[in-house]
Amino acid sequence: MTSEDSGDDYKGRIGNLIRDARKHRGLTQAQLADRLGTSQSAINRIEKGHQNLSLEMLARIGSAVDSEIVAVGAGPTHLRVKGPTTLVGSIDVKTSKNAGVALLCASLLNRGRTTLRKVARIEEVNRLLEVLDSLGVQTRWINAENDLEIIPPKDLDLTKIDEEAARRTRSVIMFLGPLMHRSDDFDLPYAGGCNLGTRTVEPHMSALRPFGLEVKATDGWYHAQINRAIVPTRPIVLTERGDTVTENALMAAALHPGTTVIRNASSNYMVQDLCFFLQALGVQVDGIGTTTLTVTGCESIDVDVDYSPSEDPIEAMSLLAAAIVTRSEITIERAPIEFLEIELAVLEEMGFRYTLTEEYLAANGRTRLVDITTHPSDLVAPRDKIHPMPFPGLNIDNLPFFAVIGAVAEGQTYLHDWVYDNRAIYLTELNKLGGRVTLLDPHRVQIEGPTSWTGAELICPPALRPAVVVLLAMLASKGTSVLRGTYVIHRGYEDLAERLSSLGADIETFRDI
């Protein structure tokens, strides 16, 4: 539905809302146009009510100015899915969400201009951009290719942090590593994001204490203080091989002029991208891809850097799962094979048939990519339970996709989601579409297949990957399904519904306006 359906008066009211929101953000029409990759004259027409607006453009304007104002006018986003469907064609994997958010945080290390290429234009990134903007950082989308320019001010104003935006992302905790080099004390709001239970921040604290950082958590804020006299005197051993913990330690080490050894480090895809980016900043990083990283930092970093994050293995897995549950032959281009090999090996044991091209390099010149062509396959349940492990094991974020894959396989599939407190619980939502998923305890599920999917109306689970799993099951479901309140999917995927539609899915985005 576009605003033309409600007449010129409706367009005028929407234009007034956008104008007021833009002014509230302190933006000129030209600055808003820059953020949206359009012209000032187009913004002028929109604000005067002389321009028809798609829901996608309304959502983009909402992200650029004040999403809550536009949301009040438009309501939450829902998806209507008609199935069953067969997908056809080819699709590129977009760049990594998790690498993108890490690199946005890491841009605070650099006093020069950072240009990031083909950044995932997702809600998590939008929230971080709002936080950066509130600190005085200039950010702008350069073009329709989603290239992003970041220019920091001489001094950050940490007292003006956008509290609302910060609380809507868990990634803000990765500001600790870079900001400790900018100020002797500062406050960060508690992080939010997916509702996955309590993930302690203590591993972050133990990683950053050797650099002199102490954090007290009170009244919904992290209160950080830095003692410059404290520097690492021995290797830092991470108590948890977590991705964000490793990234925080890397960013703290990047501006420590000595040599820091980080043991039990994650070697996952987003950590490798961060390491490659730090090398582009002039930081020496050895051991990339292993669990021991040796970092020789710089006194200061002031360079103009241009970097391309690599493709997202979790999105690639999402597309693989979409092809498997719909028994479709599609080609998934630019898939980062190094981070999918275990998943493909498990799928192969289940009977999945596919072909790979020769390997080639991502735009960062380091990450290995392939094109994967899927073939309709009769699957059987794996003999052993499927459980994630730190890289090079099966990716923790890819585990939920095996719930919907297991549901179309013959036999019983067991999943053990040991990392998150309650994510596995949301996989039982598949039962509303005809699945037979039994929760054995908060971390383990049993899936009985094969499944005869039937359309239903569901409220979107509050966790990103289970939400996408439900959407993929809807593609294979007979009849019409509705998935209500899909903001969580937009946090981690750019235009997922539109991209699945480009492969032949029948998905309609709508709002209760």
PDB file of N, CA and C in Angstrom, residues 14 47 49 110 130 143 175 178 211 237 255 258 356 383-384 399 481:
ATOM      1  N   ILE A  14       1.858  12.861   6.205  1.00  0.00           N
ATOM      2  CA  ILE A  14       3.116  12.102   6.276  1.00  0.00           C
ATOM      3  C   ILE A  14       4.297  13.045   6.029  1.00  0.00           C
ATOM      4  N   GLU A  47       8.245  16.240   1.693  1.00  0.00           N
ATOM      5  CA  GLU A  47       7.791  17.018   2.855  1.00  0.00           C
ATOM      6  C   GLU A  47       6.599  17.906   2.520  1.00  0.00           C
ATOM      7  N   GLY A  49       4.241  16.877   0.577  1.00  0.00           N
ATOM      8  CA  GLY A  49       3.128  15.989   0.268  1.00  0.00           C
ATOM      9  C   GLY A  49       2.893  15.808  -1.206  1.00  0.00           C
ATOM     10  N   ASN A 110      39.806   5.011  14.583  1.00  0.00           N
ATOM     11  CA  ASN A 110      40.473   5.769  13.526  1.00  0.00           C
ATOM     12  C   ASN A 110      40.051   7.233  13.565  1.00  0.00           C
ATOM     13  N   GLU A 130      22.861   5.708  14.575  1.00  0.00           N
ATOM     14  CA  GLU A 130      22.242   6.737  15.427  1.00  0.00           C
ATOM     15  C   GLU A 130      23.114   7.014  16.645  1.00  0.00           C
ATOM     16  N   ASN A 143      26.153   5.934  -1.684  1.00  0.00           N
ATOM     17  CA  ASN A 143      25.518   5.573  -2.953  1.00  0.00           C
ATOM     18  C   ASN A 143      24.533   4.426  -2.736  1.00  0.00           C
ATOM     19  N   PHE A 175      31.504  -0.958  22.054  1.00  0.00           N
ATOM     20  CA  PHE A 175      32.079   0.388  22.155  1.00  0.00           C
ATOM     21  C   PHE A 175      33.107   0.466  23.290  1.00  0.00           C
ATOM     22  N   PRO A 178      37.006   0.391  21.932  1.00  0.00           N
ATOM     23  CA  PRO A 178      37.520   1.630  21.325  1.00  0.00           C
ATOM     24  C   PRO A 178      37.369   2.873  22.206  1.00  0.00           C
ATOM     25  N   PHE A 211      43.792  -3.917  30.438  1.00  0.00           N
ATOM     26  CA  PHE A 211      44.079  -2.608  29.832  1.00  0.00           C
ATOM     27  C   PHE A 211      43.688  -1.462  30.772  1.00  0.00           C
ATOM     28  N   VAL A 237      43.929 -14.360  28.589  1.00  0.00           N
ATOM     29  CA  VAL A 237      43.234 -15.626  28.322  1.00  0.00           C
ATOM     30  C   VAL A 237      41.736 -15.378  28.469  1.00  0.00           C
ATOM     31  N   LEU A 255      45.048   0.085  20.006  1.00  0.00           N
ATOM     32  CA  LEU A 255      45.629   1.380  20.379  1.00  0.00           C
ATOM     33  C   LEU A 255      46.516   1.270  21.616  1.00  0.00           C
ATOM     34  N   GLY A 258      52.114  -1.494  22.831  1.00  0.00           N
ATOM     35  CA  GLY A 258      52.905  -2.706  23.026  1.00  0.00           C
ATOM     36  C   GLY A 258      52.331  -3.882  22.256  1.00  0.00           C
ATOM     37  N   LEU A 356      29.397 -27.258  -6.150  1.00  0.00           N
ATOM     38  CA  LEU A 356      30.164 -26.053  -5.849  1.00  0.00           C
ATOM     39  C   LEU A 356      31.002 -25.649  -7.064  1.00  0.00           C
ATOM     40  N   ARG A 383      22.420 -39.199  12.363  1.00  0.00           N
ATOM     41  CA  ARG A 383      22.507 -40.223  13.406  1.00  0.00           C
ATOM     42  C   ARG A 383      22.808 -39.600  14.766  1.00  0.00           C
ATOM     43  N   ASP A 384      23.605 -38.545  14.786  1.00  0.00           N
ATOM     44  CA  ASP A 384      23.996 -37.921  16.047  1.00  0.00           C
ATOM     45  C   ASP A 384      23.256 -36.605  16.207  1.00  0.00           C
ATOM     46  N   LEU A 399      22.586 -23.065  13.856  1.00  0.00           N
ATOM     47  CA  LEU A 399      21.888 -24.208  14.442  1.00  0.00           C
ATOM     48  C   LEU A 399      20.374 -24.164  14.231  1.00  0.00           C
ATOM     49  N   SER A 481      -0.059 -17.977   5.045  1.00  0.00           N
ATOM     50  CA  SER A 481       0.446 -17.776   6.412  1.00  0.00           C
ATOM     51  C   SER A 481       0.669 -16.290   6.633  1.00  0.00           C
TER      52      SER A 481
END
